Short mmCIF file of C-alpha atoms in Angstrom, two decimals:
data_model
loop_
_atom_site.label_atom_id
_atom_site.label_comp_id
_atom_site.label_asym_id
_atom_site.label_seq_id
_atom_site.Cartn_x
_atom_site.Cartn_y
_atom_site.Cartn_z
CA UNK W 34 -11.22 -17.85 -33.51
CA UNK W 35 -12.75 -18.71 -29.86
CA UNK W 36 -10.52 -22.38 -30.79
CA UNK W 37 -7.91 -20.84 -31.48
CA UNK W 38 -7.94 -18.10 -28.62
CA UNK W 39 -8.22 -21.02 -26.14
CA UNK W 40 -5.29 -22.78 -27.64
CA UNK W 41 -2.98 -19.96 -27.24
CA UNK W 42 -4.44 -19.04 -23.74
CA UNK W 43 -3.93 -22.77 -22.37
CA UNK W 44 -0.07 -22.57 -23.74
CA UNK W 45 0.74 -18.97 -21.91
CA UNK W 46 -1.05 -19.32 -19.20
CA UNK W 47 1.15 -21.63 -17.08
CA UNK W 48 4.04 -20.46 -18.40
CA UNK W 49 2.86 -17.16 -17.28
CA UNK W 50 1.71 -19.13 -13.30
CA UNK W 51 5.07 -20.90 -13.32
CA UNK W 52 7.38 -17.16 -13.88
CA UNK W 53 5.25 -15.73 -11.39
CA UNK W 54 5.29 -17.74 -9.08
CA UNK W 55 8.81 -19.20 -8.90
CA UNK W 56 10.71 -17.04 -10.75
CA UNK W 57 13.09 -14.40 -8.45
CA UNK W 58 11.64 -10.75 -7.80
CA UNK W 59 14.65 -10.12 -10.09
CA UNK W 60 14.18 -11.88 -12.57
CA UNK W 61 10.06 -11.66 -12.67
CA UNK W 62 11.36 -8.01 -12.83
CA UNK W 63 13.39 -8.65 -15.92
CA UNK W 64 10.91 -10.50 -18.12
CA UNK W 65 7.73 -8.19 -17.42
CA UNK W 66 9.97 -5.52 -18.46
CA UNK W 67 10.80 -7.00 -21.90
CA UNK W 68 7.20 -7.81 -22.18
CA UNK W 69 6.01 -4.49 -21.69
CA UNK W 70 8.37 -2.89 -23.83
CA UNK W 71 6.99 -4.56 -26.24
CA UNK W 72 3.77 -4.11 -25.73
CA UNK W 73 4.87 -0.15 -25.98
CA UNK W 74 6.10 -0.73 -29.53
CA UNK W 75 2.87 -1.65 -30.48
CA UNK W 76 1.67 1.34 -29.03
CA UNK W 77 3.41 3.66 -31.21
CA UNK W 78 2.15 1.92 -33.96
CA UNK W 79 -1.07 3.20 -32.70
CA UNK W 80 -0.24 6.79 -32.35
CA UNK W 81 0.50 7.14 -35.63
CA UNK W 82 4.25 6.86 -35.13
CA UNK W 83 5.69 4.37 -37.52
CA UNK W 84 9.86 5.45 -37.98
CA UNK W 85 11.29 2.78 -36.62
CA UNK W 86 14.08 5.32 -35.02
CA UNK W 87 11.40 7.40 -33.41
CA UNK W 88 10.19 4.44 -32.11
CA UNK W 89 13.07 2.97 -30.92
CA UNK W 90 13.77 6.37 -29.23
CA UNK W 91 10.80 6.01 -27.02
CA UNK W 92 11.25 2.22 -26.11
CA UNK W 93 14.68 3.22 -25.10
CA UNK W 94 13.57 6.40 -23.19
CA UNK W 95 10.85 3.84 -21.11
CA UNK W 96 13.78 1.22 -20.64
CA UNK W 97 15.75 3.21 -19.23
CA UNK W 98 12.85 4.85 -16.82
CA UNK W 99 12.31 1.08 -15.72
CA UNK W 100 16.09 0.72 -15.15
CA UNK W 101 16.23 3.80 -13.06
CA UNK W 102 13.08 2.74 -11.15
CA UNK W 103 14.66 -0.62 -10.38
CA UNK W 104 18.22 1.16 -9.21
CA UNK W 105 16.25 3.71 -6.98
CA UNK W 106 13.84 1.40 -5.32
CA UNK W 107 15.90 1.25 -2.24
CA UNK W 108 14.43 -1.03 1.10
CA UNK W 109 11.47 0.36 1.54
CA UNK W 110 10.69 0.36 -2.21
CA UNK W 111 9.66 3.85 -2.40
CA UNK W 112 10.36 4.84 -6.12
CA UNK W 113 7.82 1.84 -6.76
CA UNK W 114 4.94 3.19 -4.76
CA UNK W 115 5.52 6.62 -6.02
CA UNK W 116 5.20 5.54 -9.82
CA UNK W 117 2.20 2.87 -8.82
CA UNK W 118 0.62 6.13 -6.78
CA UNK W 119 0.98 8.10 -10.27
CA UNK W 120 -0.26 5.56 -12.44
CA UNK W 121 -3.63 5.14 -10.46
CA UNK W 122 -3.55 8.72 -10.67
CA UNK W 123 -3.08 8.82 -14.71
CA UNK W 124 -6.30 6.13 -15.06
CA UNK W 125 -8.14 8.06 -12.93
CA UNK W 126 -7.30 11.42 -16.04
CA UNK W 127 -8.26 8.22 -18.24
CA UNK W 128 -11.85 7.73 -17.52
CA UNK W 129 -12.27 11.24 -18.48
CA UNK W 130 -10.42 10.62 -21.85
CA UNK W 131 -12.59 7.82 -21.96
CA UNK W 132 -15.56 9.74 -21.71
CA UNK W 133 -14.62 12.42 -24.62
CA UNK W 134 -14.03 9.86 -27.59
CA UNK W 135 -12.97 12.68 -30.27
CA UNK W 136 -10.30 14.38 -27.72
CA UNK W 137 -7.07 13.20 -30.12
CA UNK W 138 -8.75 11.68 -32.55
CA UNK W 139 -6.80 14.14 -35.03
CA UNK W 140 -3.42 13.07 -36.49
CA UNK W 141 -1.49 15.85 -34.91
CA UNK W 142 2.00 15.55 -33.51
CA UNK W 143 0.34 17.29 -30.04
CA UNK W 144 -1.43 14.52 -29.59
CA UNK W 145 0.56 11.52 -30.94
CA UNK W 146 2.75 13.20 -27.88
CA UNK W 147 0.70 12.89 -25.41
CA UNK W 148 -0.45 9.11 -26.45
CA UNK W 149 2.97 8.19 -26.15
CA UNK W 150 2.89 9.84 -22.67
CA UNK W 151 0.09 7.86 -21.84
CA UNK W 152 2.03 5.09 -22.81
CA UNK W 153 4.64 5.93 -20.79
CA UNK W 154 2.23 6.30 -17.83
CA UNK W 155 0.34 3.10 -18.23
CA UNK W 156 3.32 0.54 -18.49
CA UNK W 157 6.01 2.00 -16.49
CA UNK W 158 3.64 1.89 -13.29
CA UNK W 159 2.39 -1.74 -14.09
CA UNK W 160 5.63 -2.65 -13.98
CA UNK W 161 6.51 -1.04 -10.58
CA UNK W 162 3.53 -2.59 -9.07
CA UNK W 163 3.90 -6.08 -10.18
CA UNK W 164 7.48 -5.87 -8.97
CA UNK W 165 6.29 -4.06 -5.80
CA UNK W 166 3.60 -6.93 -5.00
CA UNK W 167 6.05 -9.73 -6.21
CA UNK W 168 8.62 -8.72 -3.43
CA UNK W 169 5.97 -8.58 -0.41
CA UNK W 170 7.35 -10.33 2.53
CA UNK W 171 4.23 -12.58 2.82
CA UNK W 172 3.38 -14.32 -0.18
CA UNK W 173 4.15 -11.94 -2.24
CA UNK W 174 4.18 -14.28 -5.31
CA UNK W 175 1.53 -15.60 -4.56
CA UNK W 176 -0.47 -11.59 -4.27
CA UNK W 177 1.32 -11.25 -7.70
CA UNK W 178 -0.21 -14.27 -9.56
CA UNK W 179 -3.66 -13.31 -7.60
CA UNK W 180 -3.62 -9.81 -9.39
CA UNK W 181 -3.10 -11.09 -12.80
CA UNK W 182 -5.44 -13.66 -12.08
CA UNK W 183 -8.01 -11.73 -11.68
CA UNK W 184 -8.04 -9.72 -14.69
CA UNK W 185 -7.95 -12.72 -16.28
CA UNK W 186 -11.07 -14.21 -14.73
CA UNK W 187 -12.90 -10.57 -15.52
CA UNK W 188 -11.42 -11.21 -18.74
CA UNK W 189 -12.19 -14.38 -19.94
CA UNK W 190 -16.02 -13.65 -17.89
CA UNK W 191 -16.69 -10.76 -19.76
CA UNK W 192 -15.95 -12.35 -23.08
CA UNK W 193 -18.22 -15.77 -22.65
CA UNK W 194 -20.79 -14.05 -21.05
CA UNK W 195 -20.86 -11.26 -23.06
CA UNK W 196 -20.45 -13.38 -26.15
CA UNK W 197 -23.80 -15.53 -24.92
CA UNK W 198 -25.91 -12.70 -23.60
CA UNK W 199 -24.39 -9.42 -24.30
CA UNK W 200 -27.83 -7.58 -25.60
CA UNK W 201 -26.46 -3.92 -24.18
CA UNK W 202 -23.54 -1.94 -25.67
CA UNK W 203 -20.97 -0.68 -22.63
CA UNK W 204 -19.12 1.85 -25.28
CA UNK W 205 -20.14 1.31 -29.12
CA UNK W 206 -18.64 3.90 -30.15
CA UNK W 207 -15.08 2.38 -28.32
CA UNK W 208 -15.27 -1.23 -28.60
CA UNK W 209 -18.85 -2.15 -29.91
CA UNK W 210 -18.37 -6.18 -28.97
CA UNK W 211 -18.15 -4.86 -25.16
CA UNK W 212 -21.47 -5.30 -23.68
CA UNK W 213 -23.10 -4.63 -20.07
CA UNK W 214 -23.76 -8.02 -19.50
CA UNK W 215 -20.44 -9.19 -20.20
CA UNK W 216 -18.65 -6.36 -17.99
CA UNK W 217 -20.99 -7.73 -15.07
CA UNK W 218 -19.97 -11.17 -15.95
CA UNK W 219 -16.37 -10.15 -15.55
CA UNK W 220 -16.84 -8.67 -12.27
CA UNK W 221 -18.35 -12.34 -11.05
CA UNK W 222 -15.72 -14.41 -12.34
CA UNK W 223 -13.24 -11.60 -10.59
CA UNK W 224 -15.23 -12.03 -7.71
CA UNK W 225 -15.14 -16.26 -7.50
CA UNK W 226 -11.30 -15.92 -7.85
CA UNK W 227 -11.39 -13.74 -4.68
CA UNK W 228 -13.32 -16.12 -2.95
CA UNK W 229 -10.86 -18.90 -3.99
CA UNK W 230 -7.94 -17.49 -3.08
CA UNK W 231 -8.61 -15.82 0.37
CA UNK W 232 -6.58 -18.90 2.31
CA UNK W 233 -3.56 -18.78 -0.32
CA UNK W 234 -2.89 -15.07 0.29
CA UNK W 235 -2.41 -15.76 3.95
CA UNK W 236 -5.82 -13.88 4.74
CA UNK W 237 -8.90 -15.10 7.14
CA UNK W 238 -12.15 -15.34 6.28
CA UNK W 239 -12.86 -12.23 8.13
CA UNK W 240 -10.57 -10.27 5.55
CA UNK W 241 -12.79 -11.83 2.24
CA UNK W 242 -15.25 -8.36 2.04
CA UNK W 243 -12.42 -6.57 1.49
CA UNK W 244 -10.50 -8.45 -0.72
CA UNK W 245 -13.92 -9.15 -3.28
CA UNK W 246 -13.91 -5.29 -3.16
CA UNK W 247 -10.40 -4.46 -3.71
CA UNK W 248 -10.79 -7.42 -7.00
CA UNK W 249 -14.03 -5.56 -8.02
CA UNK W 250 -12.26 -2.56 -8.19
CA UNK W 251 -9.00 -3.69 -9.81
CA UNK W 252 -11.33 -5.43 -12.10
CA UNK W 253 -13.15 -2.63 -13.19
CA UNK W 254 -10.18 -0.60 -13.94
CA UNK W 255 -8.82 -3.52 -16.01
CA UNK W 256 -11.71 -2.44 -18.30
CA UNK W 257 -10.71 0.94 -18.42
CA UNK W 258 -7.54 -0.20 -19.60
CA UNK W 259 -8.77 -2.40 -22.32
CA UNK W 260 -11.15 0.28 -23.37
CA UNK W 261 -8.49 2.86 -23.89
CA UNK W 262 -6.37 0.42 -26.11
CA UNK W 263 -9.56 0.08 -27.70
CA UNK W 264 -10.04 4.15 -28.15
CA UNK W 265 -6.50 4.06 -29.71
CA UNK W 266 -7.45 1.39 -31.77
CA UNK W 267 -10.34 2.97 -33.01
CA UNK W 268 -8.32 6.49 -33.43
CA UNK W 269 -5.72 4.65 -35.95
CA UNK W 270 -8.22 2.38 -37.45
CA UNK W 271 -6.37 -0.80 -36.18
CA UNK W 272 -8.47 -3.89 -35.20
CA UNK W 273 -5.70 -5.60 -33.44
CA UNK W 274 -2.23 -4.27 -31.74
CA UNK W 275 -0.44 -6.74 -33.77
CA UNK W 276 -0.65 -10.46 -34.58
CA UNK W 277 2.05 -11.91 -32.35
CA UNK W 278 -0.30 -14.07 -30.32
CA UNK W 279 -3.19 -16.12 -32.27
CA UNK W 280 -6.26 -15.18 -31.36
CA UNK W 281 -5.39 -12.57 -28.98
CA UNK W 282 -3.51 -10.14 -31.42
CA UNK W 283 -0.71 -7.97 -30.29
CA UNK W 284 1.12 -7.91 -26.88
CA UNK W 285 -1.07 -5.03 -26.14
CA UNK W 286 -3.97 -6.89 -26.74
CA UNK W 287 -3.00 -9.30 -23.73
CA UNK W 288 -1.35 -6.76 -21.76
CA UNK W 289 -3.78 -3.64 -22.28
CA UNK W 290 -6.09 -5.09 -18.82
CA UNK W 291 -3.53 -5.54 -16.70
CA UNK W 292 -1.83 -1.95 -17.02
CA UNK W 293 -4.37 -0.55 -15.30
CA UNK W 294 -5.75 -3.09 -12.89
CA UNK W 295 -1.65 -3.45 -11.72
CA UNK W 296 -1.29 0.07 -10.25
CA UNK W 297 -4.76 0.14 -8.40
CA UNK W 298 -4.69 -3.57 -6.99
CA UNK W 299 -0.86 -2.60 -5.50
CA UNK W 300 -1.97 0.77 -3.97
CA UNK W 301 -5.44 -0.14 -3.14
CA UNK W 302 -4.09 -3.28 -1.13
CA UNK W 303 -2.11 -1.29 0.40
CA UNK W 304 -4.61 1.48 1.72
CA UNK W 305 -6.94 -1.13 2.58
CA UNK W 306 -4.41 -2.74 4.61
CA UNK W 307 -4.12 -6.16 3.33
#
């Protein structure tokens, strides 16, 4: 499976470098969208919705709130920040979630609702934050590949080391292969890429503290995002979002870190002031 997880990861992964950073804002813009919208249908398979009209319903509804987003975004981008602003705000309401493992655990149409809310409030925000970053006047493609790039480094850090010394359960009861050790290793790896890519953003030494704790942060929201796949996961009694990518699983599955990492990393540069 680790074989196999490599393999896939060393095929999208420069595909994934290339779109971001060469492809057009509009474009970029285009292709995340269809990605995420994807990734939402596997959500509803883990709410418990599975008519395919139903379903179709709500990846319509979120199309269309993307398409709206992108129309209203104006010069100074302000529908963007606004739905970035609100998804940091909705993972913020998601720790607590995260902290009450039985709140929506029953299969009730109250809270198959608000899952697909959450939905709703996890991708659409992504998306308006990688678009946001990608269209910065200073390397913003560049700030774009640098925020996915660091989920991935917590990522991929969290599973080796947690695979080779993860002795301490983070959340057993959520994802039971998540360990202490390997969230800490994630955090490094974030951290290295940070250090790495302080002269490629356009940024001085000077600016490096703030930009290792900006990645820290994004990076330990990207957990909180994989976590709360994993709660959903857990709530359905699916091991995997689907089995579109080999040994990654679903969209989702690739997808789930990045949702919430997006939305902080955009507003958090921002408030920071890099």
């Amino acid at each position: 499976m680790s074989r196999t997880r490599i393999l896939t990861g060393l095929v999208l992964a420069p595909a994934a470098v290339a779109g971001l950073l060469w492809l057009p804002t509009e474009w970029l813009a285009l292709v995340a969208a269809v990605l995420l919208l994807a990734g939402l249908w596997e959500w509803t398979r883990l709410t418990g919705l599975s008519d395919p009209l139903p379903r179709l319903g709500y990846i319509t509804a979120n199309a269309l709130m993307i398409a709206a987003l992108a129309w209203a975004a104006g010069p100074h981008l302000f529908a963007l920040k606004a739905a970035a602003l609100l998804g940091v705000v909705w993972w913020v309401l998601a720790l607590a979630w995260l902290w009450r493992f039985e709140f929506g655990q029953a299969d009730r149409g109250r809270f198959r609702i608000l899952k697909l809310l959450a939905g709703s409030l996890a991708a659409v925000p992504a998306w308006a934050a990688l678009v946001w970053l990608h269209q910065l006047p200073e390397h913003g493609p560049r700030w774009a590949l640098f925020a996915v790039m660091l989920v991935w480094a917590a990522d991929t850090g969290a599973y080796f080391v947690g695979v080779r010394m993860g002795k301490h359960k983070m959340a057993p009861r959520i994802s039971p292969n998540k360990s202490w050790e390997g969230f800490w290793g994630g955090l490094a790896g974030a951290s290295l890429v940070a250090v790495f890519a302080v002269k490629l953003l356009g940024l001085g030494w000077d600016d490096l503290p703030v930009l290792v704790f900006l990645t820290i942060v994004a990076a330990m929201m990207s957990v909180a995002g994989d976590l709360f796949e994993s709660l959903l996961k857990r709530h359905s009694g699916h091991k995997d979002s689907g089995r579109l990518l080999p040994g990654h699983g679903g969209m989702l599955d690739r997808l789930d870190s990045l949702l919430a990492a997006l939305p902080v990393f955009m507003v958090g540069k921002l408030w920071l002031g890099l």
